[in-house]
Amino acid sequence: MKILAFDSTARAASVAVCEDERLLGLYTIDNGLTQSELLLPMAENLLKSLKLTFDDIGLLCAAVGPGSFTGVRIGVSLVKGIAFGKNIPCVSVSTLDALAENTTPLAGILVPCMDAKRGQVYTAIYKSDGASAKKMTEDMAISIEELADMLKDYSGQNIYICGDGYNVAKSALEKLGIKTANTPTLLITENAYSCAVSALKKYRNNEYLTDTEMSPTYLRLPQAERERLEREKQFKMQGEAK
C-alpha cells in the first residue's frame, strides 16, 4: 500500500511517499515560505517524480501536533481535502510520536522536545529497546524544570533529546543536573517518513479515520484564541464593575 505523508508542524515542511515501510521519496523544504504555499506543490512534484498520482495512494497521514498552530492547521486541512476528494482513509499522528519513531533505533529514553514558547516545551517520554518504543507519558506542554523532575526517574539510562527544541532543552536539562546523550544529527528533526511509519502501525491496528474525523491536536489554545478569551474576560470584569 502506498502512503502519502505530510509534516508541517515545525519550521520545515516535509512530504513522503512510502510503499508500506519502504521509503520511495522524501521532499523537505526549509526556506521560510508560508507552508500553505508549499505542501500541495511538494506533494504533486514528488508524486510526479515517482510516476504516481493521488489515485495510487491507499493511505494519507499527517502530523497533527503539537507544534506550530498554523502549520498544524495547514497539514490537517490539506489531508482532509485530499481524503474527501479521493475517498482515501487517513491517519492522525502525534508529532511527538513521529519524532520518537525517528529515534527508536537508539536504545534508551527518548524525549522529543518542541519549542512551545512561553517558557515551555511540547514533550513526551518514551522508552526504546532499539527496535520499538513504548510511550511512558501523554503529550505534554510543560516547563524544562518540570521535565527535569520527571527525567530524574530515568537517571543512569541513556537519555536522548530530539526535535526542534534539541539545543535549548539539552543545555537547560544539563544545567539542572540531567545528563543527556548526544543524538545523531540525522535523527534530531522529524520528517514525513517517520510520520508515515507511525501511521502504518496505527492503520494495521484499525486506527484510521475519515476526513471528517481528522482534527488538529493543540495542547494549548492558539494565541488568537487566548487573546479573545482575555478580551472577553476583561469586558465582563468592566461590566461587573459598573
PDB file of N, CA and C in Angstrom, residues 113-115 161-171:
ATOM      1  N   CYS A 113      11.398  17.112  22.066  1.00  0.00           N
ATOM      2  CA  CYS A 113      11.124  18.436  22.633  1.00  0.00           C
ATOM      3  C   CYS A 113      10.905  19.436  21.502  1.00  0.00           C
ATOM      4  N   MET A 114       9.772  20.101  21.533  1.00  0.00           N
ATOM      5  CA  MET A 114       9.471  21.151  20.570  1.00  0.00           C
ATOM      6  C   MET A 114       9.213  22.439  21.332  1.00  0.00           C
ATOM      7  N   ASP A 115       9.716  23.537  20.800  1.00  0.00           N
ATOM      8  CA  ASP A 115       9.551  24.828  21.456  1.00  0.00           C
ATOM      9  C   ASP A 115       8.077  25.216  21.477  1.00  0.00           C
ATOM     10  N   ILE A 161      17.550  13.484  23.535  1.00  0.00           N
ATOM     11  CA  ILE A 161      16.639  14.573  23.183  1.00  0.00           C
ATOM     12  C   ILE A 161      16.559  14.656  21.661  1.00  0.00           C
ATOM     13  N   CYS A 162      15.395  14.984  21.129  1.00  0.00           N
ATOM     14  CA  CYS A 162      15.257  15.223  19.693  1.00  0.00           C
ATOM     15  C   CYS A 162      14.194  16.288  19.482  1.00  0.00           C
ATOM     16  N   GLY A 163      14.055  16.752  18.252  1.00  0.00           N
ATOM     17  CA  GLY A 163      13.077  17.787  17.955  1.00  0.00           C
ATOM     18  C   GLY A 163      13.703  19.157  17.808  1.00  0.00           C
ATOM     19  N   ASP A 164      12.888  20.143  17.382  1.00  0.00           N
ATOM     20  CA  ASP A 164      13.451  21.472  17.132  1.00  0.00           C
ATOM     21  C   ASP A 164      13.855  22.192  18.412  1.00  0.00           C
ATOM     22  N   GLY A 165      13.494  21.641  19.567  1.00  0.00           N
ATOM     23  CA  GLY A 165      13.937  22.212  20.838  1.00  0.00           C
ATOM     24  C   GLY A 165      15.188  21.545  21.382  1.00  0.00           C
ATOM     25  N   TYR A 166      15.878  20.776  20.527  1.00  0.00           N
ATOM     26  CA  TYR A 166      17.023  19.972  20.965  1.00  0.00           C
ATOM     27  C   TYR A 166      18.082  20.787  21.694  1.00  0.00           C
ATOM     28  N   ASN A 167      18.606  21.820  21.050  1.00  0.00           N
ATOM     29  CA  ASN A 167      19.725  22.559  21.639  1.00  0.00           C
ATOM     30  C   ASN A 167      19.351  23.224  22.954  1.00  0.00           C
ATOM     31  N   VAL A 168      18.209  23.902  22.963  1.00  0.00           N
ATOM     32  CA  VAL A 168      17.776  24.610  24.171  1.00  0.00           C
ATOM     33  C   VAL A 168      17.480  23.625  25.296  1.00  0.00           C
ATOM     34  N   ALA A 169      16.749  22.560  24.976  1.00  0.00           N
ATOM     35  CA  ALA A 169      16.358  21.596  26.009  1.00  0.00           C
ATOM     36  C   ALA A 169      17.568  20.850  26.566  1.00  0.00           C
ATOM     37  N   LYS A 170      18.460  20.413  25.691  1.00  0.00           N
ATOM     38  CA  LYS A 170      19.641  19.663  26.134  1.00  0.00           C
ATOM     39  C   LYS A 170      20.493  20.507  27.075  1.00  0.00           C
ATOM     40  N   SER A 171      20.743  21.764  26.687  1.00  0.00           N
ATOM     41  CA  SER A 171      21.548  22.660  27.517  1.00  0.00           C
ATOM     42  C   SER A 171      20.875  22.932  28.858  1.00  0.00           C
TER      43      SER A 171
END
